Amino acid sequence: MAKLTYLGHAAFLIEGEGLRGIVDPFITGNPMCPVGVADIEVDYVFVTHGHSDHLGDAVEIARRNEAVIVAPYELAVYCQGKGVRAYPMHIGGAHRFPFGRVKLTPALHGSAVVTEEGIVYTGQPCGFLIDVEGKTVYHAGDTGLFSELEMLGERENIEVALLPIGDNFTMGVMDAVYAASLLRPRMVIPMHYGTFSEIEQDPAEFKEHVERLGMRCTILGPGESYQF
Ligand code: NI
Ligand code: MN
């Protein structure tokens, strides 16, 4: 069995045969995160974009674990500049890792690291299709609704879709419901809500709408897991 564990916001541990990974490891400063950086043992760190609530503790986790960061090219190079290993990819590109395929998908958003000296732009943001134990997990990253999701739904056999519902910076509840209807995954899990006042949303409302369309939805609290 493969397992996703929600760490609040857009951070998920993803584990299965040959894979100990984390996506968007916003640990320090994440009021929903139930674990500390020192608790995280992974070999792969997937980062969708440079914003601090996604890049988070990626560099520190990669350093502590000798893990490799998988990210869009510009962000990967930024991480390499911090002295850790990173594997650059880009949107539309797939790579077969020992545990399975990873493919980068588009995301309608921005990507930059805000430093004391100013903003460092880190290219395009992405989403991830991550195959584990032969099943595909789609982490949408931060994105607004876009029509290519229909193509992902047609061409990818998505087991679990992790979709932002927080609005303001990403899709809100009803746009995410529509996204789910295009993707048609076996399970939908909402993310990127409730962390800050700007993204307060009711996940139960999202679940109700998704289920009304004949799809399944699981709301994970921080620290809770979904096995598939
Ligand atoms: Ni963002
Ligand atoms: Mn975000």
XYZ file of C-alpha atoms and ligand atoms in Angstrom:
230
model
C 0.000 0.000 0.000
C 1.120 3.529 -0.765
C 0.370 6.315 1.696
C -0.194 10.070 1.662
C 0.083 11.942 4.971
C -1.160 15.521 5.186
C 1.063 17.982 7.028
C -1.234 20.956 6.513
C -1.293 23.567 3.749
C 0.109 21.888 0.577
C 2.599 19.606 2.343
C 2.192 15.852 1.976
C 4.430 12.928 2.782
C 4.201 10.391 -0.039
C 5.406 6.903 0.751
C 5.385 3.556 -1.000
C 7.675 0.904 -2.421
C 11.031 2.583 -3.074
C 9.700 6.053 -2.271
C 10.019 8.162 0.846
C 9.094 11.635 -0.353
C 7.587 14.931 0.670
C 5.832 17.516 -1.490
C 6.011 21.270 -0.694
C 7.551 20.891 2.781
C 6.255 23.999 4.555
C 7.058 22.861 8.114
C 8.572 25.820 9.972
C 5.914 28.508 10.396
C 3.086 26.253 9.218
C 0.524 26.482 12.044
C -1.131 23.230 10.907
C 1.997 21.091 10.686
C 2.094 18.401 13.398
C 5.787 17.455 12.971
C 9.177 19.167 13.045
C 11.850 19.289 10.373
C 13.976 16.784 12.340
C 11.122 14.221 12.177
C 11.137 14.105 8.400
C 13.020 11.206 6.798
C 12.818 11.246 3.028
C 14.899 10.606 -0.082
C 12.967 12.951 -2.390
C 11.667 16.496 -1.892
C 9.238 17.648 -4.587
C 8.787 21.430 -4.780
C 6.139 23.022 -7.019
C 7.341 26.643 -6.800
C 9.514 29.086 -4.884
C 6.938 30.710 -2.588
C 7.865 30.281 1.061
C 4.736 28.275 1.886
C 5.906 25.623 -0.639
C 9.717 25.723 -0.831
C 9.497 25.917 2.962
C 12.169 23.756 4.598
C 13.104 21.910 1.392
C 16.783 22.873 1.488
C 17.178 21.978 5.166
C 15.358 18.647 4.706
C 17.476 17.810 1.642
C 20.643 18.648 3.583
C 19.736 16.605 6.678
C 18.635 13.562 4.672
C 21.001 13.808 1.691
C 17.756 13.813 -0.270
C 17.315 15.133 -3.796
C 15.021 18.064 -4.553
C 12.894 17.593 -7.682
C 11.735 20.940 -9.062
C 11.350 23.065 -12.198
C 14.773 23.956 -13.635
C 15.172 27.496 -12.291
C 14.065 26.508 -8.793
C 16.291 23.407 -8.873
C 19.290 25.581 -9.790
C 18.393 27.974 -6.943
C 18.432 24.996 -4.525
C 21.728 23.709 -5.935
C 23.111 27.167 -5.149
C 22.231 26.497 -1.495
C 24.508 23.449 -1.592
C 22.012 20.600 -1.879
C 21.294 18.049 -4.590
C 18.500 18.890 -6.990
C 17.151 17.198 -10.098
C 15.858 19.774 -12.616
C 12.828 19.019 -14.767
C 10.299 21.180 -16.556
C 6.638 21.366 -17.474
C 5.515 18.558 -19.751
C 8.653 16.545 -19.041
C 8.627 13.165 -17.345
C 11.462 11.170 -15.803
C 11.482 7.601 -14.601
C 12.965 7.448 -11.095
C 13.683 4.046 -9.456
C 10.266 4.208 -7.705
C 8.314 5.302 -10.802
C 7.541 8.134 -13.181
C 7.357 11.799 -12.260
C 5.881 14.319 -14.698
C 5.590 18.089 -14.303
C 2.263 19.696 -15.159
C 1.366 23.356 -15.764
C 0.113 25.552 -12.937
C -1.377 29.024 -13.332
C 0.528 30.892 -10.650
C 3.865 32.624 -9.939
C 7.179 31.358 -8.611
C 9.714 33.426 -6.708
C 11.779 33.415 -3.540
C 11.469 36.602 -1.514
C 14.859 37.472 0.008
C 16.101 40.449 2.011
C 17.773 41.730 -1.163
C 14.564 41.469 -3.168
C 12.621 38.964 -5.221
C 14.438 36.109 -6.964
C 12.227 34.731 -9.714
C 12.368 30.951 -10.016
C 10.707 30.348 -13.384
C 7.359 28.680 -13.892
C 5.444 26.975 -11.098
C 4.315 23.374 -11.643
C 2.141 20.558 -10.458
C 3.367 16.968 -10.125
C 2.172 13.611 -11.368
C 4.010 11.152 -9.124
C 3.678 7.413 -9.711
C 4.051 5.218 -6.666
C 3.404 1.461 -6.691
C 2.025 1.937 -10.205
C -0.606 4.464 -9.119
C -0.609 8.142 -10.059
C -0.890 10.942 -7.512
C -1.598 14.427 -8.889
C -0.466 17.325 -6.694
C -1.792 20.418 -8.454
C 0.528 22.876 -6.697
C -0.820 26.410 -6.418
C -2.993 27.029 -9.448
C -6.101 28.637 -10.752
C -8.533 26.639 -12.832
C -7.289 25.925 -16.370
C -8.779 23.973 -19.237
C -5.796 21.617 -19.789
C -6.926 19.756 -16.685
C -9.409 18.064 -19.008
C -6.477 16.665 -21.013
C -4.842 15.374 -17.831
C -8.123 13.679 -16.978
C -8.270 12.017 -20.385
C -4.641 10.960 -20.634
C -3.652 10.185 -17.052
C -5.179 7.510 -14.912
C -5.209 9.561 -11.718
C -5.684 7.653 -8.473
C -5.589 10.606 -6.056
C -5.852 14.326 -6.868
C -4.676 16.880 -4.306
C -6.420 20.157 -5.149
C -6.147 23.637 -3.600
C -9.489 25.068 -2.454
C -8.362 28.160 -0.502
C -9.259 30.798 -3.115
C -7.495 34.194 -3.176
C -4.123 32.740 -4.333
C -5.482 29.582 -6.039
C -8.710 27.915 -7.087
C -11.555 28.325 -4.643
C -14.091 25.652 -3.701
C -16.303 25.695 -6.811
C -13.401 26.018 -9.263
C -11.721 23.064 -7.527
C -14.975 21.061 -7.803
C -14.957 21.782 -11.543
C -11.272 20.799 -11.711
C -12.124 17.481 -10.052
C -14.869 16.900 -12.631
C -12.276 17.338 -15.420
C -9.648 15.131 -13.742
C -11.991 12.300 -12.640
C -9.592 10.800 -10.091
C -10.555 7.887 -7.842
C -10.109 10.125 -4.800
C -9.999 13.892 -4.276
C -8.267 15.448 -1.277
C -8.527 19.218 -0.628
C -5.474 21.261 0.389
C -4.189 24.839 0.693
C -6.982 26.142 2.929
C -7.366 27.251 6.532
C -3.691 28.080 7.076
C -4.096 31.854 6.887
C -7.155 34.096 7.153
C -7.078 34.821 3.373
C -7.664 31.155 2.553
C -10.302 30.155 5.105
C -12.669 27.660 3.429
C -15.042 24.902 4.490
C -13.669 21.582 3.188
C -17.002 19.907 4.035
C -18.691 22.131 1.442
C -16.085 21.033 -1.118
C -16.585 17.358 -0.243
C -20.360 17.684 -0.551
C -20.115 19.160 -4.058
C -17.526 16.593 -5.207
C -19.666 13.706 -3.939
C -22.751 15.171 -5.608
C -20.872 14.653 -8.904
C -20.433 10.964 -8.076
C -16.794 11.230 -7.022
C -15.116 10.391 -3.765
C -13.477 12.932 -1.443
C -11.489 12.536 1.760
C -10.744 15.459 4.077
C -7.453 14.859 5.855
C -6.657 16.656 9.095
C -3.013 17.478 9.779
C -1.130 14.240 10.500
C -3.842 12.047 8.955
C -3.091 9.582 6.174
C -4.849 8.129 3.150
C -3.755 4.707 1.906
C -4.266 3.555 -1.652
Ni 2.242 30.134 -4.212
Mn 0.710 28.772 -1.661
